[in-house]
Amino acid sequence: MLLALLILAPLLSTSYEVKTPPLDTPWTYTAGTDPWPEYPRPQQVRDRWQSLNGIWSWRNGAADELNGPVPTGNLGTDVLVPSCLESGLSGVMANNTGNGTILHSWYQTTFNVTEDWQGENILINFGAVDYQATVFVNGQQVVQHTGGYLRFWADITSAVKVGQSNELVVFVFDPTDSEPYVVPIGKQTLNPSHIFYTPCTGIWQQVFIEPVPADHIEWIDLDGDMNGQVNITVHSANNSSSSVTVKVWADDGQVAATGTGSSDSPIVFEVANPKLWSPESPTLYNITVTLGNDTVATYTGFRTVGKGMVNGMMRPLLNGEFLFTFGPLDQGFWPDGIYTPPNYEAMVFDLKTLKSLGMNMIRKHIKVEMDLFYHACDTMGFWVIQDQPALNIQNGAEPNSTQQDVFNSQLFELVEKHRSFPSICTWVIYNEGWGQVGAPELYLAPMVRSLDPTRLIDATTGWNWHGAGDYVDNHHYSEPQCGTPFYSIASSPYDPNYIGFQGEFGGIGNNVSIDHLWNVQQAINGINQTYELDATVEIWNYRAHLILDELRQQTEMFACSGAVWTQTTDVEGEVNGFLTYDRRILRPNITQWQSDIYALYQAAADRGGRIIISTCL
């Protein structure tokens, strides 16, 4: 009898409901079962599309199942897509509900393709699946993609039945930091402890389908500079050298400029006297791109990122002027969704909070977000420092040549798929030497530069610096050591040929009551590992004022060009956020922080920087 029950178990359907996570947010129980209805790809918008987000079925899998028959029908457990299997929002909450570590998974859903899509090619798009996804449509494998942070797509026309129900099945393999695997995982770990957190497994970004002509726009590389030059390459699905027309639209609805050329080759033309993009004035221009019968909407911001000497100091430049950048280390973790915010409103809540304090920069810390995040940064005005997700280091492993090649290829794919977002202004290759064996950045930085010469490169933020990239980047808690003639042993001394930068500092903490903490005992036990714990929020603000004033003095006296405060929110056992992990408590005294941040900008202006009018909403 017991054997019969075990055999039948996968067939017994478990209906979806939000699992109660160790901590929730104001949006946890309002996310619903039709999540993320927003168009997922703001830089390549088509009028016709169909979201496949919602309730799918799921079951645990095994490594050898990928070589066998593809399962069909309901898999037994309802799961919310997109979400991390470890999250409460997923309805599974792996690791916290007795179902153990999820290395292999099967996902299943069905979708219909309407008759009006007949005769067109059908594309399926995935925002991100952690870590390796093998996708089947009606039993036919259509794509396999490796890498947990990057979007991918496939033409599924040959597998689709128009006007009928179609079955979509995805097999996911996610080793995280289990031995012997060494893959880019960022802050994820199967054994969370203090600065390493609950992992994310599975389909954690949006899924959608769309009809396109056979010869269609596959992706776009787009840059607009401070002189009004538009440089765009429209990649066609067939590498067809087809005729392309690009129109840039002004605010009044008139065409500001038109460029023509061929697909798969750069098209360069100019917009006269453009309004420039900057954090305090994030002007964007709408653009339409037409290739044959395919037309998509996109956008750009006209700005030029570079570096140069200003009053004898090497500085980061935006539109030819020294811009002092200040903002948080942004982990992008959520107690209810882990990697996936519960909805768009929640995601931009963090950004609006940072903007209201006067910040003009975000360091996206060893995680890559959904495209809608970068679009929000483009729209709201943030200088984004984008990290490449780090290789796992928790088990002391070092990458072999094959694993290093995987890291390299995912770094290059990150750059290629995100280089059109105006807000991304700096690429980070390595964080604090994690997974950095020897000095691979000496060849990686030039390769990134060749892929994208329009941005700065922070080759090694923290330490293990060997002269690559554009920055000398110091990490020091709690006080800064930014472009100074003094430094801690772990960090590199300032070199006047590079930009002096404080890649991490602050990190001061303030504990809160259990109803605002990640209620996992191991995380609570790690709170005392915080760099500094302040007894009250008033003391926390007092300490922050002193630390920020020290940064101001270093900006006045030395070569400090920007700084990253740790961090946007608390995360699990870390209690050093501007916001608690549940986003319900804001620690900063708003008036004080606005004043202290403005003082930083003013100190930089006195050294030849641009005057910041206002970065607050």
XYZ file of C-alpha atoms in Angstrom, residues 83-551:
469
model
C 9.592 32.945 -8.795
C 12.432 31.199 -6.996
C 11.553 27.701 -5.815
C 12.990 28.596 -2.387
C 10.609 31.556 -2.002
C 7.265 31.738 -0.276
C 5.768 33.308 -3.405
C 6.621 30.200 -5.441
C 4.211 28.069 -3.427
C 7.009 25.482 -3.027
C 9.468 27.166 -0.634
C 12.153 24.530 -1.132
C 14.606 23.936 1.738
C 12.163 25.411 4.243
C 9.334 22.895 3.888
C 11.185 19.605 4.187
C 11.669 18.965 0.471
C 15.432 19.448 0.601
C 17.826 20.938 -1.897
C 16.467 21.217 -5.434
C 19.146 20.331 -7.997
C 16.853 19.180 -10.813
C 13.299 20.274 -11.601
C 10.580 19.796 -14.152
C 8.175 22.629 -14.993
C 5.070 22.279 -17.153
C 2.347 24.516 -18.542
C 0.145 24.823 -21.626
C -0.556 27.739 -23.925
C -2.646 28.496 -26.989
C -1.511 30.280 -30.137
C -4.365 32.176 -31.775
C -5.234 31.741 -35.446
C -4.172 35.300 -36.298
C -0.543 34.250 -35.628
C -0.785 31.660 -38.405
C 2.012 31.975 -40.960
C 4.335 33.869 -38.612
C 7.313 32.667 -36.650
C 6.726 32.192 -32.927
C 9.442 33.125 -30.440
C 9.582 32.098 -26.796
C 11.488 34.376 -24.407
C 12.816 33.679 -20.916
C 14.060 36.539 -18.733
C 16.281 34.269 -16.638
C 16.354 30.678 -15.382
C 18.791 29.615 -12.684
C 20.924 27.818 -13.687
C 20.592 25.637 -16.807
C 17.296 25.347 -18.686
C 16.341 22.790 -21.335
C 13.089 23.806 -23.021
C 10.629 21.497 -24.807
C 7.527 22.442 -26.779
C 5.171 19.554 -27.514
C 7.992 17.144 -26.678
C 10.506 18.783 -29.040
C 13.638 20.342 -27.539
C 13.849 23.949 -28.745
C 16.716 25.441 -26.725
C 19.141 24.823 -23.879
C 20.667 27.790 -22.061
C 23.298 27.894 -19.306
C 23.629 30.853 -16.943
C 21.244 31.914 -14.207
C 21.079 35.665 -14.860
C 20.621 36.266 -18.570
C 17.690 36.315 -20.957
C 17.432 33.865 -23.832
C 14.974 33.037 -26.555
C 14.198 30.473 -29.263
C 12.181 30.142 -32.431
C 9.575 27.479 -31.666
C 7.592 27.710 -34.929
C 8.281 24.128 -36.005
C 7.054 22.765 -32.662
C 3.930 24.895 -32.214
C 0.371 23.945 -33.185
C -1.547 27.114 -34.087
C -5.106 27.228 -32.814
C -4.516 24.321 -30.448
C -3.188 23.725 -26.973
C 0.591 23.435 -26.750
C 2.591 21.917 -23.905
C 5.670 23.706 -22.613
C 8.067 21.723 -20.407
C 11.315 23.025 -18.888
C 13.999 20.934 -17.198
C 16.156 22.966 -14.811
C 19.501 22.052 -13.297
C 20.825 24.353 -10.552
C 23.909 23.225 -8.614
C 24.381 26.519 -6.711
C 27.521 25.847 -4.626
C 27.177 22.098 -4.296
C 30.413 20.228 -4.939
C 32.117 19.863 -7.345
C 30.416 22.684 -9.253
C 31.971 26.134 -9.552
C 29.592 28.472 -11.386
C 28.623 32.161 -11.202
C 26.134 32.401 -8.326
C 26.709 35.759 -6.599
C 25.546 35.706 -2.974
C 23.584 32.451 -3.199
C 24.512 29.436 -1.074
C 22.950 26.160 -0.005
C 24.168 26.956 3.525
C 23.214 30.594 4.247
C 25.380 32.438 6.751
C 25.511 36.190 7.351
C 26.670 37.721 4.030
C 25.633 34.675 1.954
C 21.930 34.092 1.473
C 19.136 31.729 0.502
C 19.585 30.578 -3.109
C 17.238 30.996 -6.053
C 16.375 28.037 -8.249
C 14.291 27.889 -11.383
C 12.343 30.256 -13.639
C 12.710 33.510 -11.732
C 12.049 36.033 -14.502
C 9.202 36.491 -16.986
C 8.282 34.127 -19.814
C 6.433 35.226 -22.953
C 5.806 34.380 -26.608
C 5.440 36.670 -29.604
C 4.788 36.394 -33.363
C 7.403 37.781 -35.771
C 8.114 37.690 -39.508
C 10.593 35.076 -40.673
C 13.172 37.831 -41.172
C 12.904 39.759 -37.924
C 14.875 41.827 -35.439
C 16.606 39.483 -33.022
C 18.257 42.088 -30.812
C 19.529 45.665 -30.895
C 22.782 47.296 -29.778
C 22.145 51.003 -29.264
C 24.144 53.937 -27.955
C 23.516 57.676 -27.994
C 26.352 60.033 -27.052
C 26.516 63.602 -25.742
C 27.018 64.973 -29.258
C 23.759 63.466 -30.488
C 25.363 60.595 -32.367
C 23.233 57.473 -32.576
C 25.153 54.236 -33.119
C 22.825 51.282 -33.626
C 23.297 47.744 -34.870
C 20.122 45.833 -35.630
C 20.819 42.108 -35.528
C 18.535 40.115 -37.801
C 17.460 36.550 -37.209
C 18.774 35.461 -40.599
C 21.886 37.672 -40.700
C 20.243 38.967 -43.840
C 21.721 42.448 -44.430
C 18.146 43.650 -44.799
C 17.182 47.306 -45.100
C 16.653 49.051 -41.748
C 15.049 52.393 -40.909
C 15.565 54.027 -37.507
C 13.485 57.007 -36.347
C 14.218 59.074 -33.232
C 11.188 60.901 -31.838
C 11.175 64.259 -30.069
C 8.898 65.132 -27.147
C 6.491 66.948 -29.478
C 5.821 63.771 -31.433
C 7.885 64.853 -34.434
C 10.733 62.865 -35.942
C 13.996 64.343 -34.638
C 16.241 62.298 -36.944
C 16.187 59.297 -39.272
C 18.916 56.792 -39.964
C 18.966 54.102 -42.638
C 21.264 51.215 -43.422
C 21.518 47.446 -43.325
C 20.976 44.981 -40.543
C 23.953 43.411 -38.781
C 26.109 46.481 -39.486
C 26.409 49.739 -37.523
C 24.084 52.552 -38.567
C 25.398 55.933 -37.441
C 23.556 59.255 -37.643
C 22.998 62.356 -35.520
C 20.238 64.080 -33.585
C 20.772 67.842 -33.437
C 21.074 69.455 -29.999
C 19.759 66.552 -27.919
C 18.732 66.943 -24.313
C 21.317 64.963 -22.417
C 20.707 62.120 -19.957
C 22.050 62.486 -16.417
C 20.951 61.395 -12.948
C 19.401 64.794 -12.250
C 17.820 65.046 -15.727
C 17.257 61.529 -17.119
C 15.912 62.466 -20.551
C 15.117 59.526 -22.816
C 14.241 59.536 -26.521
C 11.770 57.059 -28.030
C 12.955 55.256 -31.152
C 11.263 53.008 -33.707
C 13.236 50.452 -35.683
C 11.875 48.786 -38.834
C 13.356 45.797 -40.638
C 11.078 44.594 -43.432
C 7.714 43.813 -41.847
C 9.065 43.885 -38.290
C 8.859 47.100 -36.262
C 9.913 47.446 -32.630
C 9.981 50.361 -30.197
C 13.087 51.152 -28.181
C 14.752 54.181 -26.587
C 18.056 55.737 -25.662
C 19.522 58.450 -23.508
C 22.186 60.713 -24.967
C 25.180 60.639 -22.656
C 28.898 59.962 -22.776
C 30.701 58.103 -20.002
C 34.460 58.432 -19.728
C 37.370 59.480 -17.565
C 39.869 62.316 -17.591
C 42.042 64.634 -15.549
C 40.179 67.384 -13.708
C 42.373 69.758 -11.725
C 45.126 67.150 -11.647
C 42.924 64.241 -10.530
C 41.696 61.306 -12.631
C 37.898 61.495 -12.519
C 34.852 59.685 -13.894
C 33.180 61.899 -16.464
C 29.557 62.120 -17.542
C 29.036 64.274 -20.599
C 32.544 65.626 -20.184
C 32.123 66.680 -16.549
C 33.292 65.112 -13.295
C 30.284 63.488 -11.619
C 30.660 62.380 -7.994
C 28.512 59.284 -7.620
C 27.039 58.173 -4.308
C 24.636 55.333 -3.635
C 24.145 51.924 -2.081
C 25.341 48.401 -2.480
C 22.116 46.915 -3.827
C 21.740 43.168 -3.259
C 18.320 42.770 -4.854
C 17.032 40.168 -2.363
C 13.439 39.894 -1.098
C 12.182 37.879 1.890
C 9.096 36.710 -0.016
C 10.596 36.341 -3.505
C 14.373 35.889 -2.865
C 15.584 37.085 -6.302
C 12.160 38.020 -7.707
C 10.421 41.109 -6.286
C 6.753 40.456 -5.558
C 5.721 43.010 -8.209
C 6.838 46.108 -10.105
C 5.572 48.458 -7.401
C 7.785 46.752 -4.829
C 10.829 46.874 -7.099
C 10.571 50.615 -7.749
C 9.785 51.289 -4.076
C 13.446 50.627 -3.307
C 14.580 52.917 -6.140
C 12.236 55.733 -5.117
C 13.474 55.485 -1.540
C 17.093 55.851 -2.664
C 16.246 58.749 -4.938
C 14.357 60.547 -2.163
C 17.508 60.493 -0.018
C 19.469 62.186 -2.815
C 21.422 59.253 -4.214
C 22.463 59.222 -7.858
C 24.110 55.793 -8.144
C 23.425 52.102 -7.463
C 25.961 49.329 -7.355
C 24.058 46.221 -8.410
C 25.937 43.701 -6.332
C 26.882 40.403 -8.038
C 23.343 39.932 -9.320
C 21.696 40.799 -12.634
C 18.129 42.110 -12.522
C 15.228 41.850 -14.940
C 15.223 44.362 -17.799
C 12.417 46.345 -16.152
C 14.791 47.227 -13.304
C 17.311 48.843 -15.642
C 14.531 50.613 -17.504
C 13.402 52.079 -14.177
C 16.985 53.220 -13.507
C 17.119 54.755 -16.978
C 13.857 56.597 -16.314
C 14.568 57.713 -12.742
C 18.222 58.603 -13.261
C 20.804 56.341 -11.620
C 24.430 55.740 -12.553
C 24.426 51.923 -12.337
C 27.600 50.028 -11.460
C 26.867 46.510 -12.682
C 28.722 43.559 -11.150
C 29.352 40.274 -12.884
C 27.955 37.555 -10.552
C 30.840 35.944 -8.707
C 31.888 32.314 -8.780
C 31.096 30.384 -5.627
C 33.904 30.593 -3.101
C 32.244 29.333 0.065
C 33.708 25.810 -0.223
C 37.180 27.148 -1.000
C 37.059 25.938 -4.587
C 39.103 27.583 -7.301
C 38.009 27.618 -10.925
C 39.791 25.324 -13.335
C 40.261 26.405 -16.948
C 36.835 25.138 -18.014
C 35.100 26.885 -15.126
C 37.041 30.081 -15.837
C 35.835 29.886 -19.445
C 32.232 29.645 -18.202
C 32.737 32.737 -16.035
C 34.282 34.593 -18.961
C 31.518 33.690 -21.407
C 28.787 34.736 -18.966
C 30.616 38.018 -18.314
C 30.718 38.739 -22.049
C 27.052 37.742 -22.421
C 26.144 40.122 -19.565
C 27.837 42.996 -21.388
C 26.383 42.137 -24.785
C 22.805 41.866 -23.518
C 22.848 44.972 -21.314
C 25.042 47.489 -23.113
C 22.075 49.440 -24.490
C 20.778 50.579 -21.079
C 21.864 54.235 -20.623
C 21.940 53.948 -16.823
C 24.637 51.250 -16.785
C 27.869 53.236 -16.704
C 30.426 50.879 -15.108
C 31.128 47.148 -15.402
C 32.622 45.263 -12.429
C 34.499 42.041 -13.195
C 35.599 40.804 -9.737
C 34.387 41.546 -6.229
C 36.967 41.230 -3.425
C 38.918 38.545 -5.246
C 36.019 36.058 -5.179
C 36.886 33.410 -7.732
C 39.805 35.552 -8.935
C 42.808 33.231 -9.237
C 45.907 34.983 -10.511
C 45.064 38.062 -12.528
C 42.557 37.068 -15.236
C 41.223 40.646 -15.244
C 44.398 41.665 -17.086
C 42.979 40.009 -20.201
C 39.271 40.221 -19.299
C 39.198 44.008 -18.933
C 40.510 44.636 -22.471
C 38.038 42.091 -23.825
C 35.150 43.830 -22.049
C 36.465 47.146 -23.392
C 36.435 45.775 -26.935
C 32.831 44.622 -26.500
C 31.770 47.939 -24.998
C 34.101 50.932 -25.277
C 31.361 53.309 -24.046
C 31.643 52.529 -20.316
C 34.133 52.442 -17.474
C 35.527 49.196 -16.063
C 36.094 48.473 -12.373
C 38.177 45.341 -12.840
C 38.603 44.444 -9.146
C 36.468 46.145 -6.537
C 37.962 45.692 -3.056
C 41.396 44.201 -3.472
C 43.682 41.974 -5.584
C 44.211 44.926 -7.904
C 46.833 44.540 -10.646
C 46.332 47.718 -12.667
C 43.465 46.653 -14.958
C 40.449 48.812 -15.691
C 39.779 52.427 -14.751
C 39.475 52.404 -10.939
C 41.476 51.860 -7.790
C 38.593 50.700 -5.642
C 38.915 50.424 -1.854
C 36.607 48.568 0.568
C 36.839 49.590 4.208
C 34.270 49.269 6.979
C 33.066 51.375 8.625
C 35.142 54.475 7.782
C 36.115 55.317 4.195
C 39.593 55.317 2.662
C 38.649 56.897 -0.644
C 41.468 58.007 -2.941
C 43.597 58.597 0.130
C 47.317 58.198 0.907
C 46.361 55.791 3.718
C 44.718 52.405 3.252
C 44.096 49.080 4.983
C 46.361 46.107 4.274
C 43.619 44.252 2.384
C 43.039 47.076 -0.094
C 45.205 48.585 -2.773
C 46.949 51.944 -2.422
C 45.605 54.810 -4.488
C 47.280 55.285 -7.866
C 46.846 58.791 -9.380
C 46.537 57.319 -12.869
C 43.224 55.729 -11.892
C 39.894 56.874 -10.465
C 39.909 56.818 -6.661
C 36.750 55.100 -5.489
C 35.196 53.681 -2.325
C 33.509 50.522 -3.564
C 32.076 49.601 -0.136
C 31.990 51.306 3.261
C 29.552 52.145 6.029
C 27.827 48.885 6.810
C 26.769 50.063 10.256
C 23.833 48.118 11.669
C 20.869 48.575 13.924
C 18.961 45.558 15.194
C 15.162 45.509 15.127
C 12.346 43.493 16.647
C 11.644 39.966 15.457
C 8.648 41.054 13.352
C 11.074 42.860 11.005
C 13.783 40.159 10.972
C 14.316 37.118 8.777
C 12.988 34.646 11.321
C 15.576 31.911 10.795
C 17.685 31.163 13.851
C 20.924 30.746 11.933
C 20.469 34.211 10.419
C 19.601 35.761 13.778
C 22.707 34.177 15.284
C 24.809 35.924 12.642
C 23.617 39.459 13.402
C 26.549 40.005 15.748
C 28.878 39.597 12.760
C 27.733 43.043 11.556
C 30.668 45.473 11.200
C 29.150 47.793 13.814
C 25.896 47.540 15.748
C 24.260 50.731 17.019
C 21.817 50.476 19.894
C 19.181 52.855 18.485
C 18.287 54.313 15.116
C 19.231 57.746 16.485
C 22.749 56.499 17.226
C 22.804 54.838 13.803
C 22.082 58.213 12.169
C 24.657 59.944 14.385
C 27.329 57.446 13.319
C 26.293 57.731 9.676
C 26.676 61.517 9.823
C 30.225 61.225 11.174
C 31.201 58.641 8.558
C 29.707 60.631 5.693
C 31.459 63.760 6.912
C 34.733 61.864 6.859
C 33.995 60.940 3.242
